[in-house]
Coordinates of C-alpha atoms in Angstrom, one line a residue:
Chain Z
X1 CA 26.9 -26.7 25.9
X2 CA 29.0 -26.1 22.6
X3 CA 29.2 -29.5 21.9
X4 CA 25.5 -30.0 22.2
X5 CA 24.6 -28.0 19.7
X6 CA 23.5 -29.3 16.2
X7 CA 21.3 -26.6 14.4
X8 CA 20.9 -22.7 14.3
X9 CA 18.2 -20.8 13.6
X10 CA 19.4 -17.5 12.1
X11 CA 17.4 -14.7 13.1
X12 CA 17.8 -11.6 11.6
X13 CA 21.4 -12.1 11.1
X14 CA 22.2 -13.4 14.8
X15 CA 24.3 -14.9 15.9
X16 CA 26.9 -13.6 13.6
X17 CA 28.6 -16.8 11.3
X18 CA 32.1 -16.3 11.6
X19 CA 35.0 -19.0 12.1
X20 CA 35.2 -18.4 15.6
X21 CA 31.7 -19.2 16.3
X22 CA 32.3 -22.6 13.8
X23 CA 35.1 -23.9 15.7
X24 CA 33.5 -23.7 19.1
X25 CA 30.7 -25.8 17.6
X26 CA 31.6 -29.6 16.9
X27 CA 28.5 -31.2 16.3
X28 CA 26.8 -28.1 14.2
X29 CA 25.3 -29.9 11.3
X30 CA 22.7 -27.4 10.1
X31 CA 22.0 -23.3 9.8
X32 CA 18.5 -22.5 8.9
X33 CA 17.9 -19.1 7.7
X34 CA 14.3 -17.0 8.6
X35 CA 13.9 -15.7 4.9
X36 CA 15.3 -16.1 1.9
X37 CA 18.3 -13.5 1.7
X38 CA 21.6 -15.0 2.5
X39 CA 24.0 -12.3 1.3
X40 CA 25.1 -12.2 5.3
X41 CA 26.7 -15.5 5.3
X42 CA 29.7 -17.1 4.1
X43 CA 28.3 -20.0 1.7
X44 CA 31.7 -21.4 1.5
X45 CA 33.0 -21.1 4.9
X46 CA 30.1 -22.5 6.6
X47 CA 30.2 -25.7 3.6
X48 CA 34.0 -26.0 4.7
X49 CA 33.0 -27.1 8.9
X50 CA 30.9 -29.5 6.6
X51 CA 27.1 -27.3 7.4
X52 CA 24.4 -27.6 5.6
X53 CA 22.6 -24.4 5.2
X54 CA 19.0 -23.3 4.5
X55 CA 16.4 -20.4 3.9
X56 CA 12.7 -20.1 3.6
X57 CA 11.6 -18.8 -0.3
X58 CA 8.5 -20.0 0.1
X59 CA 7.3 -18.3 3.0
X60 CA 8.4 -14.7 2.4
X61 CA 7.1 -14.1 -1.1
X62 CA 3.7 -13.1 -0.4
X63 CA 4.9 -11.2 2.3
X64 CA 7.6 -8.9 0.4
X65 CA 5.2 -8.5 -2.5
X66 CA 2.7 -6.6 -0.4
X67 CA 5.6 -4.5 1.1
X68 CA 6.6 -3.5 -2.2
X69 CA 3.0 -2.7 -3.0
X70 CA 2.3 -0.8 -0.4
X71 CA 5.4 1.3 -1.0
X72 CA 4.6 2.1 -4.3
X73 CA 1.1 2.7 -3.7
X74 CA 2.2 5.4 0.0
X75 CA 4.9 6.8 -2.0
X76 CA 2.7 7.7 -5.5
X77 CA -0.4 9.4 -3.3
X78 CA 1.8 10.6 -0.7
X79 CA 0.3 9.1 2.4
X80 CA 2.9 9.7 4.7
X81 CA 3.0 13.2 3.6
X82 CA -0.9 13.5 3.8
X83 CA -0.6 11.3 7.5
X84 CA 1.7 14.4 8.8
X85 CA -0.9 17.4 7.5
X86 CA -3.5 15.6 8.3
X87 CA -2.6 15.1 12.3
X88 CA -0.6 18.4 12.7
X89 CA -1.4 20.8 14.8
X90 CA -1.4 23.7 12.6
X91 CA -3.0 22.0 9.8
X92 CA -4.2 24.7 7.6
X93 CA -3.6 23.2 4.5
X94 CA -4.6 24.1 1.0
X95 CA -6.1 20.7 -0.3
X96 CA -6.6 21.5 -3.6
X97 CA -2.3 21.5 -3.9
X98 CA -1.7 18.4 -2.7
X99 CA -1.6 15.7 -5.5
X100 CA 0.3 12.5 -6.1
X101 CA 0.8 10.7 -9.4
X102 CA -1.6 7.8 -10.7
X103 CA -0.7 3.8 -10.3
X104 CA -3.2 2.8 -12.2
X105 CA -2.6 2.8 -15.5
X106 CA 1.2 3.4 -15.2
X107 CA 4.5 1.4 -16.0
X108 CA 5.5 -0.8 -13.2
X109 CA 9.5 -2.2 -14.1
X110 CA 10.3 -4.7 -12.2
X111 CA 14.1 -5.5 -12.3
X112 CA 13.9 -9.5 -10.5
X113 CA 11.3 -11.1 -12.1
X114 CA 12.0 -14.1 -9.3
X115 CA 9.1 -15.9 -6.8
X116 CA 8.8 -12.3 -5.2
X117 CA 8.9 -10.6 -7.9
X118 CA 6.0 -12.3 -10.0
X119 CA 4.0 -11.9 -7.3
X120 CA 4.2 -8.1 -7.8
X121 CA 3.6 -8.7 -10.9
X122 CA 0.3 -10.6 -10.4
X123 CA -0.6 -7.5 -8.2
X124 CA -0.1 -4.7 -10.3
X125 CA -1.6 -6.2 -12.8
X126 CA -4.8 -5.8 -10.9
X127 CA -4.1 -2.2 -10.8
X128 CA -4.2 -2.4 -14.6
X129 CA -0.3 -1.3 -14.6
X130 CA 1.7 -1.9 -17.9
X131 CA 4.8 -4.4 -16.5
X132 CA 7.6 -4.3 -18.0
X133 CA 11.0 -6.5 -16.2
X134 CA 14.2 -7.3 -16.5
X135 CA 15.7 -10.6 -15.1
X136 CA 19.1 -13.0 -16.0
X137 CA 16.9 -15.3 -17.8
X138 CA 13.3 -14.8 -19.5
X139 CA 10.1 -15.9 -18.2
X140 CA 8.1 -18.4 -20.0
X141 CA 5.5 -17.0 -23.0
X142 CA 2.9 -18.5 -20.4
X143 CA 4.0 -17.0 -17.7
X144 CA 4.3 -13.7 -18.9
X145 CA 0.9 -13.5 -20.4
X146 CA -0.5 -14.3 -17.2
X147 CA 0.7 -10.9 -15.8
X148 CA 1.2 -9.3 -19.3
X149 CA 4.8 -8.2 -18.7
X150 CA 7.4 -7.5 -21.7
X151 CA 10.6 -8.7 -21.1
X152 CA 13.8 -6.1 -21.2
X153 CA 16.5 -7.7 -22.3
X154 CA 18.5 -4.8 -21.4
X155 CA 17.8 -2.7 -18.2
X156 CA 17.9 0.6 -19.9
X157 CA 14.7 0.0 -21.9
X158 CA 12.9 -0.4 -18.3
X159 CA 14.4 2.3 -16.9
X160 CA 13.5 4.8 -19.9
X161 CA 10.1 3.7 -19.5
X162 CA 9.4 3.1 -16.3
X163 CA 7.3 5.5 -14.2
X164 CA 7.6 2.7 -10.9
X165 CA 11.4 0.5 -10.7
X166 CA 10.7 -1.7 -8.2
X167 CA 13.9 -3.4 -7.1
X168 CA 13.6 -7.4 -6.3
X169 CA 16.6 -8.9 -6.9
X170 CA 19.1 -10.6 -3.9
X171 CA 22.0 -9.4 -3.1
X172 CA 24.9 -11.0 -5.6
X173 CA 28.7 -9.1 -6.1
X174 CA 27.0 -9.1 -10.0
X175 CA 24.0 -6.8 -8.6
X176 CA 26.1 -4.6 -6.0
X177 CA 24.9 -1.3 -7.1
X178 CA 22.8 -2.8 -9.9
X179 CA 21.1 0.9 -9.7
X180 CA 23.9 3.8 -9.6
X181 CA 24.4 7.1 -11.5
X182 CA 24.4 6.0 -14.9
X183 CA 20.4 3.9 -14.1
X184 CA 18.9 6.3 -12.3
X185 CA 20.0 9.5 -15.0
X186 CA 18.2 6.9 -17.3
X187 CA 15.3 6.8 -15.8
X188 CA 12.5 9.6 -16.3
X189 CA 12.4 12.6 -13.8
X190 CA 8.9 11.6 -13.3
X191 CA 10.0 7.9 -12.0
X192 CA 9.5 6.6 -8.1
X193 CA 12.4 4.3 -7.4
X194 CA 11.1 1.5 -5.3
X195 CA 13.9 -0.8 -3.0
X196 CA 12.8 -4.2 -1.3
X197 CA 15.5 -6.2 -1.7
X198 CA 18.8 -5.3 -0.4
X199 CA 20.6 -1.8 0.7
X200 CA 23.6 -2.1 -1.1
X201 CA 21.8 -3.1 -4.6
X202 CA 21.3 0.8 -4.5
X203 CA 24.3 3.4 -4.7
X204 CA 22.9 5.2 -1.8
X205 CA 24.7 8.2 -2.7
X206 CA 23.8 8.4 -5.8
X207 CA 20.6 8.2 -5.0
X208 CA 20.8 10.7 -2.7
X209 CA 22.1 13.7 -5.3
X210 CA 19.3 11.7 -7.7
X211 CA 16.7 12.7 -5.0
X212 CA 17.8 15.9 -4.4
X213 CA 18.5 17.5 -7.8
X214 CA 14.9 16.3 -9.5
X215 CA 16.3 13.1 -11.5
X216 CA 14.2 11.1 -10.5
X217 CA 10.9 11.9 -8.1
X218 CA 10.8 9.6 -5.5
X219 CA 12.3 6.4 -3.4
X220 CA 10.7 4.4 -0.9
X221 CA 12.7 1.7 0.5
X222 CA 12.2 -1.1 2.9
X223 CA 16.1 -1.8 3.0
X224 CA 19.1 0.4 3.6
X225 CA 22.8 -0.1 3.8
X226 CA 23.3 -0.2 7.1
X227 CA 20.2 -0.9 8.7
X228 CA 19.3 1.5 10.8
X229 CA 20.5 4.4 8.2
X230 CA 23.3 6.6 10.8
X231 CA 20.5 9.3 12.3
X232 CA 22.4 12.5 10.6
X233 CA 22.0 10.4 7.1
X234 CA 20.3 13.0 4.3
X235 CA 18.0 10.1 3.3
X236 CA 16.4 10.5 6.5
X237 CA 15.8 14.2 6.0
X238 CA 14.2 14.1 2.6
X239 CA 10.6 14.7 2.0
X240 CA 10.3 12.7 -0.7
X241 CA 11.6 9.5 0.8
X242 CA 9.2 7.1 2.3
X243 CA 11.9 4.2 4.3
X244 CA 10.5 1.8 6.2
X245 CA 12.9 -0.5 8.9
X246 CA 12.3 -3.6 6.7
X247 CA 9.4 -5.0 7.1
X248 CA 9.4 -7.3 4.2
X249 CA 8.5 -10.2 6.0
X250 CA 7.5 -8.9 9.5
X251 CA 3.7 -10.4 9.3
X252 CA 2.5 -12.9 12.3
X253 CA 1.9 -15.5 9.6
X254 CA 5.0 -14.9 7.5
X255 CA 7.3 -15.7 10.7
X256 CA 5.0 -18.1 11.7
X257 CA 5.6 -20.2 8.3
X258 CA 9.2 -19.0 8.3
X259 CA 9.8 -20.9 11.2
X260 CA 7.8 -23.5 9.8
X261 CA 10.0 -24.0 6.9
X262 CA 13.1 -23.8 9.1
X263 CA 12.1 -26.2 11.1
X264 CA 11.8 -28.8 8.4
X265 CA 14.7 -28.3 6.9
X266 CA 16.6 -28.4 10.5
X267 CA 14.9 -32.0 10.7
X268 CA 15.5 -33.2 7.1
X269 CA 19.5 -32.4 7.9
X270 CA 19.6 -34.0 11.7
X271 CA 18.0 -37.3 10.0
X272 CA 20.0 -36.8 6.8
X273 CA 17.5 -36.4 4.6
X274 CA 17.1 -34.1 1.6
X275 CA 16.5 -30.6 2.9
X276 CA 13.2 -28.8 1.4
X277 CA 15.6 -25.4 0.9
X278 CA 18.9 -26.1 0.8
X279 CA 21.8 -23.5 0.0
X280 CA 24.5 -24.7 -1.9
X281 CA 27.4 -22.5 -2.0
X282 CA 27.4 -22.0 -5.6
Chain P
X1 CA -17.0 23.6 -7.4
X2 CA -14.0 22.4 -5.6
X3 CA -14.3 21.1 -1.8
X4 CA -17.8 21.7 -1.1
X5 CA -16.8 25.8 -1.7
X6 CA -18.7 28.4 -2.3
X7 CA -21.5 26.9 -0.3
X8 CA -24.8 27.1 -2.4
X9 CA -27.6 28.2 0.2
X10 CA -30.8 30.0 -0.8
X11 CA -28.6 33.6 -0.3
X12 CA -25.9 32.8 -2.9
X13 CA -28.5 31.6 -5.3
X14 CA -30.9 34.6 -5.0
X15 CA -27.4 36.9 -6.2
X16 CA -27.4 34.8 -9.1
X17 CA -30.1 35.4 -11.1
X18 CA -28.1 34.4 -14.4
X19 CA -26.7 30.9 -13.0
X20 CA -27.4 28.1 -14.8
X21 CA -24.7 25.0 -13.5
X22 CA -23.4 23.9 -10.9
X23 CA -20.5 21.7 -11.8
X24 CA -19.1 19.8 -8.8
X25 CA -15.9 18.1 -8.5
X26 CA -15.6 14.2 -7.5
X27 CA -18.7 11.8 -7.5
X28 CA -20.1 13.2 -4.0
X29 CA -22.9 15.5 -4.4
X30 CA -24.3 15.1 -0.5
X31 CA -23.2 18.4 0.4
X32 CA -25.8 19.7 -2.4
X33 CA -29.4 20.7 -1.7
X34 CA -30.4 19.2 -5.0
X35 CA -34.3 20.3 -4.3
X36 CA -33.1 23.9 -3.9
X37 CA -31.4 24.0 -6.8
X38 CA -33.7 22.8 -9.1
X39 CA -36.4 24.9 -7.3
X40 CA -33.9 27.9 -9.1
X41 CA -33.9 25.8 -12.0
X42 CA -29.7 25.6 -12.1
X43 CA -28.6 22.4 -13.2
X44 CA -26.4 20.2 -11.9
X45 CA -23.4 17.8 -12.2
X46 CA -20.5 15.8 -11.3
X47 CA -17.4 13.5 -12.0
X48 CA -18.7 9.9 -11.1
X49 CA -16.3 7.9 -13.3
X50 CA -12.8 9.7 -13.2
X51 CA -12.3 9.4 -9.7
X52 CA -13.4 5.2 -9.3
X53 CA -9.5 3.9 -10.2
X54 CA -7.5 6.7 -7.6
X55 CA -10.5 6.0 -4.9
X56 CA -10.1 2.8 -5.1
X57 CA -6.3 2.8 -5.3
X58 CA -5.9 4.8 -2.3
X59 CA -8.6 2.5 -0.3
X60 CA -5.8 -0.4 -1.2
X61 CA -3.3 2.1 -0.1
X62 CA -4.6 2.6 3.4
X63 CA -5.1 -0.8 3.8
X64 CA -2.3 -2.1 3.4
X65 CA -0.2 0.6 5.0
X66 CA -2.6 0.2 7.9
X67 CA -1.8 -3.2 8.3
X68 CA 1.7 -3.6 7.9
X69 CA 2.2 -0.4 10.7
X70 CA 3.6 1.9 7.5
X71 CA 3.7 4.7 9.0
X72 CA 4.7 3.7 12.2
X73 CA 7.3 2.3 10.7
X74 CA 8.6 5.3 8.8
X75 CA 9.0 7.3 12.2
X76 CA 11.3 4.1 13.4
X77 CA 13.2 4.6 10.3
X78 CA 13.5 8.5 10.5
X79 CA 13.5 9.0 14.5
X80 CA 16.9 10.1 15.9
X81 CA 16.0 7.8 19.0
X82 CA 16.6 4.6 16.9
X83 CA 19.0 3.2 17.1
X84 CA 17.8 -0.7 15.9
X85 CA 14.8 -2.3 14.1
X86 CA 13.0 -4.2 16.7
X87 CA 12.8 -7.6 16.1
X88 CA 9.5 -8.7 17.6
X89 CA 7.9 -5.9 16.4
X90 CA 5.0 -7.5 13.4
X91 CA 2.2 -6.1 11.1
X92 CA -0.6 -8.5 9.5
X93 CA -0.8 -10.3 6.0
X94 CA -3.0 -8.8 3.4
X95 CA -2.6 -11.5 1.5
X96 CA -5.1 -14.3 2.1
X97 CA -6.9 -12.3 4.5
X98 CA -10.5 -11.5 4.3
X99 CA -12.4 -8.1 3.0
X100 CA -15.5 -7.1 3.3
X101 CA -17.0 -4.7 1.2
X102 CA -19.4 -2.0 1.9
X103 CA -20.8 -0.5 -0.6
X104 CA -20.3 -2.7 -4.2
X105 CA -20.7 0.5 -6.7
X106 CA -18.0 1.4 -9.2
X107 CA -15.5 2.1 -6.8
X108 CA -16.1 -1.2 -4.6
X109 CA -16.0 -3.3 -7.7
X110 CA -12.5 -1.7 -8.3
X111 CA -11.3 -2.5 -4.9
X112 CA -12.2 -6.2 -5.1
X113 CA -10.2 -6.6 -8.7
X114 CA -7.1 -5.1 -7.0
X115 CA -7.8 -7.3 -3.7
X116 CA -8.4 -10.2 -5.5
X117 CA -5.1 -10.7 -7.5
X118 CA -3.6 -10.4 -3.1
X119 CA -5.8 -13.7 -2.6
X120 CA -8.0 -11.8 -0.5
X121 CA -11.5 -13.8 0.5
X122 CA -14.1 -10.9 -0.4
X123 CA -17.2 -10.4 0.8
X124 CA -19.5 -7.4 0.1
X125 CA -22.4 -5.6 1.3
X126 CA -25.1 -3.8 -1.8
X127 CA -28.1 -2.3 -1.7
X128 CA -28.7 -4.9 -4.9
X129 CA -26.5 -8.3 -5.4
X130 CA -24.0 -8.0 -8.4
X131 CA -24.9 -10.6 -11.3
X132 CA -23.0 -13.8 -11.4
X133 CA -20.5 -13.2 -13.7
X134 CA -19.5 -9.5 -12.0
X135 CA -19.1 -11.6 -8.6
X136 CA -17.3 -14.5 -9.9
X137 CA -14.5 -12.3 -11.9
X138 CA -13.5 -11.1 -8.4
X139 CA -14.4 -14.1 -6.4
X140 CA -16.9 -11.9 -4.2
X141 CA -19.4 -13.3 -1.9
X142 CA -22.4 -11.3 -1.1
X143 CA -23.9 -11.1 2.2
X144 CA -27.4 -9.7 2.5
X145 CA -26.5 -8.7 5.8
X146 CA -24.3 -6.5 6.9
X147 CA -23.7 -8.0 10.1
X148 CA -22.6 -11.5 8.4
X149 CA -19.7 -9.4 6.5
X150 CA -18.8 -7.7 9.7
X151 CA -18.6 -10.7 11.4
X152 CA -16.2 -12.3 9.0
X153 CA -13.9 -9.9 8.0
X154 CA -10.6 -9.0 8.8
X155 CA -10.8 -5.3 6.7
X156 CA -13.7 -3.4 6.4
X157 CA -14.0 -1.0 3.5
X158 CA -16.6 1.5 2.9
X159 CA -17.6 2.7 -0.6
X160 CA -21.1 3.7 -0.5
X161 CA -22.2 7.2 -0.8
X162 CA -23.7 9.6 1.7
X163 CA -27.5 9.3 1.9
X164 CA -29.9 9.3 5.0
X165 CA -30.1 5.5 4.9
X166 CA -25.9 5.2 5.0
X167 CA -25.7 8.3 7.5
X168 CA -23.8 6.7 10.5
X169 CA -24.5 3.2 9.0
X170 CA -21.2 2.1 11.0
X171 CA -21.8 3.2 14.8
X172 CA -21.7 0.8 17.8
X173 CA -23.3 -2.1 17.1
X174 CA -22.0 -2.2 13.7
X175 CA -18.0 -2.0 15.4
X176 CA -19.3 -4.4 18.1
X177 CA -19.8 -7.1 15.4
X178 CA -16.3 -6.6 14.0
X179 CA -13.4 -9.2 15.2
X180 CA -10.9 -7.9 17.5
X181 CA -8.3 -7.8 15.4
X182 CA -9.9 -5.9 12.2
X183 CA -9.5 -2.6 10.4
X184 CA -11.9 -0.2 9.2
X185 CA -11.1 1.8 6.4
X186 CA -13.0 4.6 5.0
X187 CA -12.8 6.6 1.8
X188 CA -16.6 7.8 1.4
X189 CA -17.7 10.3 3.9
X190 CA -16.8 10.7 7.4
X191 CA -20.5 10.8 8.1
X192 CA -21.1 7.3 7.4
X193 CA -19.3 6.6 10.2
X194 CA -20.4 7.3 14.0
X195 CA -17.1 8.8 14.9
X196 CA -17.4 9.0 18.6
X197 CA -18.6 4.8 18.5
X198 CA -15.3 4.9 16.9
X199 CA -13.2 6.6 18.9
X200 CA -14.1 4.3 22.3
X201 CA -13.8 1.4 19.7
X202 CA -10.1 1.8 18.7
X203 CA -9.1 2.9 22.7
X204 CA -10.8 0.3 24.1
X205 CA -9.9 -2.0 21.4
X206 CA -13.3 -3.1 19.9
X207 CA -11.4 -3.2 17.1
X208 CA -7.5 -3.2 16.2
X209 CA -6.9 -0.1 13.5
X210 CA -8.8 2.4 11.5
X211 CA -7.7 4.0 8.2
X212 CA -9.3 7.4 7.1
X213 CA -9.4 9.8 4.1
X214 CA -12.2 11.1 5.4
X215 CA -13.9 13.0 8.6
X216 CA -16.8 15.1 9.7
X217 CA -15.8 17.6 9.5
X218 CA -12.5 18.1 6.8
X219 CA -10.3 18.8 8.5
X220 CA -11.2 17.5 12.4
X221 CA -10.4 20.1 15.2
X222 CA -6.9 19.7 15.9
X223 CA -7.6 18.3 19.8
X224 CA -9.4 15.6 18.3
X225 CA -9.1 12.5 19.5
X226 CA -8.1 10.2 16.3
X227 CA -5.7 12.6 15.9
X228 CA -3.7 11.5 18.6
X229 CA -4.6 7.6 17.7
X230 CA -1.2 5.0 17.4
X231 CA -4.0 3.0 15.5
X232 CA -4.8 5.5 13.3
X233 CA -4.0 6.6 9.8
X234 CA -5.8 9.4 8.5
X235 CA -5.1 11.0 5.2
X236 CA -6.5 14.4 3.9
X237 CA -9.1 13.3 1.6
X238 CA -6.7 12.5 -1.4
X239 CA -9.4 9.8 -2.8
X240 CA -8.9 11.4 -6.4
X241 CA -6.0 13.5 -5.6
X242 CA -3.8 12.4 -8.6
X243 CA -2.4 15.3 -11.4
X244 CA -3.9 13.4 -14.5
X245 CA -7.3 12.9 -12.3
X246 CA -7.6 16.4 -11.1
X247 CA -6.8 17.4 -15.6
X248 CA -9.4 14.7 -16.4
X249 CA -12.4 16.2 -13.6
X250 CA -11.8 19.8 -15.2
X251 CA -12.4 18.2 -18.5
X252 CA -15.6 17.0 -17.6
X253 CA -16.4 19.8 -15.7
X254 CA -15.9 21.9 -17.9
X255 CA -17.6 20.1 -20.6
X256 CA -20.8 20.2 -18.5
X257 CA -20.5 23.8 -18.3
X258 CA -20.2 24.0 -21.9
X259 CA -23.4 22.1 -22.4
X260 CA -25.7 23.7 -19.5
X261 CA -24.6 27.3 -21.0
X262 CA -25.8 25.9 -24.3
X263 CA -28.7 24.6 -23.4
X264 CA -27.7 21.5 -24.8
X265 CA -28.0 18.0 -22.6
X266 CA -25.1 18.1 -19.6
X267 CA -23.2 15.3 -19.5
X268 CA -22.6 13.8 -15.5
X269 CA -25.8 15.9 -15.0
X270 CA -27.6 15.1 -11.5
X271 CA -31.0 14.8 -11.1

């Protein structure tokens, strides 16, 4: 059966890639990845057997976007919160207390300005947010017009200003806790800290004593390090955490044109063609 | 006034010989006998404009937490039972899908620019069509008949206001005509909505979710059905529940006061 097998299709981090697994597969040529994230896998090992690897950015950027929009938008009017008084059984709340904080009109900083990232942008500009982001390299004049966003050149500009930091970057040893102590003291106790990218971009105990001393209002994050969060974890315990078990790209059509886009690169490699998404270890 | 308290009947008014306002919070003024009031000759008015961008923020909110199983997904996250994410376990894209629009005023309008930049199709349902140039900014088709939006959409939102003619303008026929797989959300009165057509549409799945900031009554009874909903999200009438909202209502309420005790014009005043 080994010996048959020519492509993988990774999902959700199965089968795990190790050597072991390599060795017992011969005629492996080709590992497509559902999504775009591939902080789980070796680049260089796999290249070593001589694999050609692959995600799908195309499919997952529309996708993520709405996820991160929908946990600004549940985190800055409370809807979970609301959800809960709203169903439980001794309701007998005092409406005029509960309030949440304006998106429209606010600062959205978005540190990834990549596919998924400009997409947020293209959003929140609808919402008539002011965008501010910070990337490696700056987007065209054109592009940034589109979405009016100012580029930060350095991230503590966006995180002074900020009142939403919406995290899009992928997970690189340079953006291991990107966001630690130092960002989040930076950023206004008013300020919702938004993660959709990867757990460990975030110093999750930082964030934490960030949370629970006032520094910063809020979090909401599809993605935690480890996924699922151990069950005695504070994060789970704080009201002012909205985490959901990342469901960046967990849509019928997303995985649907996921597979799509594996699928066409598995063939390109079999028939040694050039592969639509290929990862090169870099 | 804030939510619909102290409730103005012909009693309260005949103990205030002196009053001369009424200024309500928010847009909605159907809990208001406006006849009575102006039978006492006491003026009134609202909020209409503050509250358009948090309404309509909030009806993009529910939407797409409803859709992509938010909340449901927050008690995977926090429920000491888990102990993985499912893997086959999906939402539905907002982006590219199609929304209808009930109900095309200010706060419609501003739900269709925020869809619009998620490539949503939108279609919308109005007393009066919206000039060319108002429907081609946000791409909006308008459908004379309600039943043709119904029919085609894949979210139903409703933005009209409570008047006899939109009282239970959404009951069993109206759900009927909605695909399968289609949410409705609501952030203008619970009233406009039949909620017992409701109910036996989302369990016997007429249609596939329903998204509420508001009931009849505020709050429901606590053995309410929808209460106990997995395809339900309901929220506690937060539609303009925002600090610099609430600040900005008080300033106009306040300036209305101003002006009724005056005797100068009101601004917001109803008539």
């Amino acid at each position: 059966m080994s010996k048959k097998v020519q492509a993988i299709y990774l999902w959700w981090h199965k089968p795990v890639i190790d050597q072991e697994l390599l060795q017992s597969l011969p005629n492996l040529k080709v590992i497509a990845n559902s999504g775009v994230g591939m902080d789980h896998l070796d680049l260089k090992l796999v290249a070593s057997f001589g694999v050609k690897m692959a995600n799908a950015p195309r499919a997952v950027s529309s996708s993520t976007a709405d996820t991160g929009m929908a946990l600004l938008l549940a985190s800055a009017r409370r809807l979970v919160e609301g959800y809960h008084i709203a169903i439980s059984s001794g309701m007998e709340y005092c409406e005029a207390d509960f309030l949440g904080v304006e998106v429209t009109g606010a600062t959205l900083g978005i540190i990834g300005m990549g596919s998924i990232g400009y997409k947020i942008a293209l959003r929140a500009k609808a919402f008539e947010m002011n965008i501010l982001y910070h990337n490696r390299t700056q987007r065209t004049e054109h592009e940034e017009q589109a979405v009016g966003a100012t580029y930060c050149e350095k991230i503590d500009d966006l995180l002074r200003q900020a009142d939403f930091v919406m995290v899009v970057v992928s997970l690189t040893p340079q953006t291991h806790k990107l966001i630690g102590k130092r960002e989040m003291e930076l950023m206004k106790p008013t300020a919702t800290l938004i993660n959709i990218s990867r757990g460990a971009v975030v110093d999750q105990e930082a964030l934490v004593t960030a949370l629970q001393t006032g520094v910063i209002r809020a979090a909401a994050l599809d993605v935690t390090y480890p996924e699922p969060l151990p069950r005695d974890h504070t994060l789970l315990k704080l009201k002012n955490v909205i985490i959901t078990p990342h469901l960046g790209i967990k849509t019928d059509k997303a995985t649907y044109m996921i597979t799509e886009e594996a699928v066409e690169n598995i063939l390109a490699a079999l028939n040694g063609l050039p592969m639509p998404s290929e990862v090169l270890p870099s | 006034m804030w939510y619909h308290k102290p409730v103005i009947n012909e009693e309260l008014l005949q103990h205030l010989p002196n009053l001369k306002i009424v200024a309500n919070s928010g847009v909605g003024i159907d809990h208001l006998d406006l006849n009575l009031l102006a039978s006492y000759g006491v003026k009134v008015s609202n909020t209409p404009f503050v509250v358009s961008t948090d309404t309509a923020d909030l009806g993009m909110a529910l939407m797409l937490a409803s859709s992509r199983r938010l909340v449901e997904g927050y008690q995977i996250a926090v429920s000491p039972d888990t102990e993985y994410f499912p893997a086959d376990w999906l939402g539905a894209e907002v982006s590219g899908a199609t929304l209808g629009i009930v109900g095309m005023g200010t706060i419609g309008y501003k739900v269709a620019e925020r869809a619009k930049a998620f490539e949503m199709k939108i279609l919308y349902h109005n007393r009066n069509q919206r000039n060319k140039e108002e429907e081609s900014a946000v791409g909006a088709i308008y459908c004379k008949k309600i039943d043709d939006l119904l029919q085609q959409s894949d979210f139903v939102l409703l933005s009209v206001n409570l008047t006899p003619q939109t009282h239970k303008l959404i009951g069993k026929r109206e759900l009927e005509l909605m695909k399968p797989t289609a949410t409705l959300i609501n952030i203008s009165r619970g009233l406009v909505v039949d909620q017992d057509a409701l109910v036996e549409a989302l369990q016997n799945k007429v249609i596939k979710a329903a998204a509420l900031d508001v009931t009849y009554p505020e709050p429901l009874p606590r053995d309410h059905p929808l209460l106990k909903l997995k395809n339900v999200i309901i929220t506690p009438h937060i539609g303009s529940a925002t600090k610099k909202t609430r600040r900005l209502m008080m300033e106009n309420m306040t300036e209305s006061i101003q002006a009724g005790l005056a005797g100068l014009p009101v601004p917001n005043e109803v008539l």
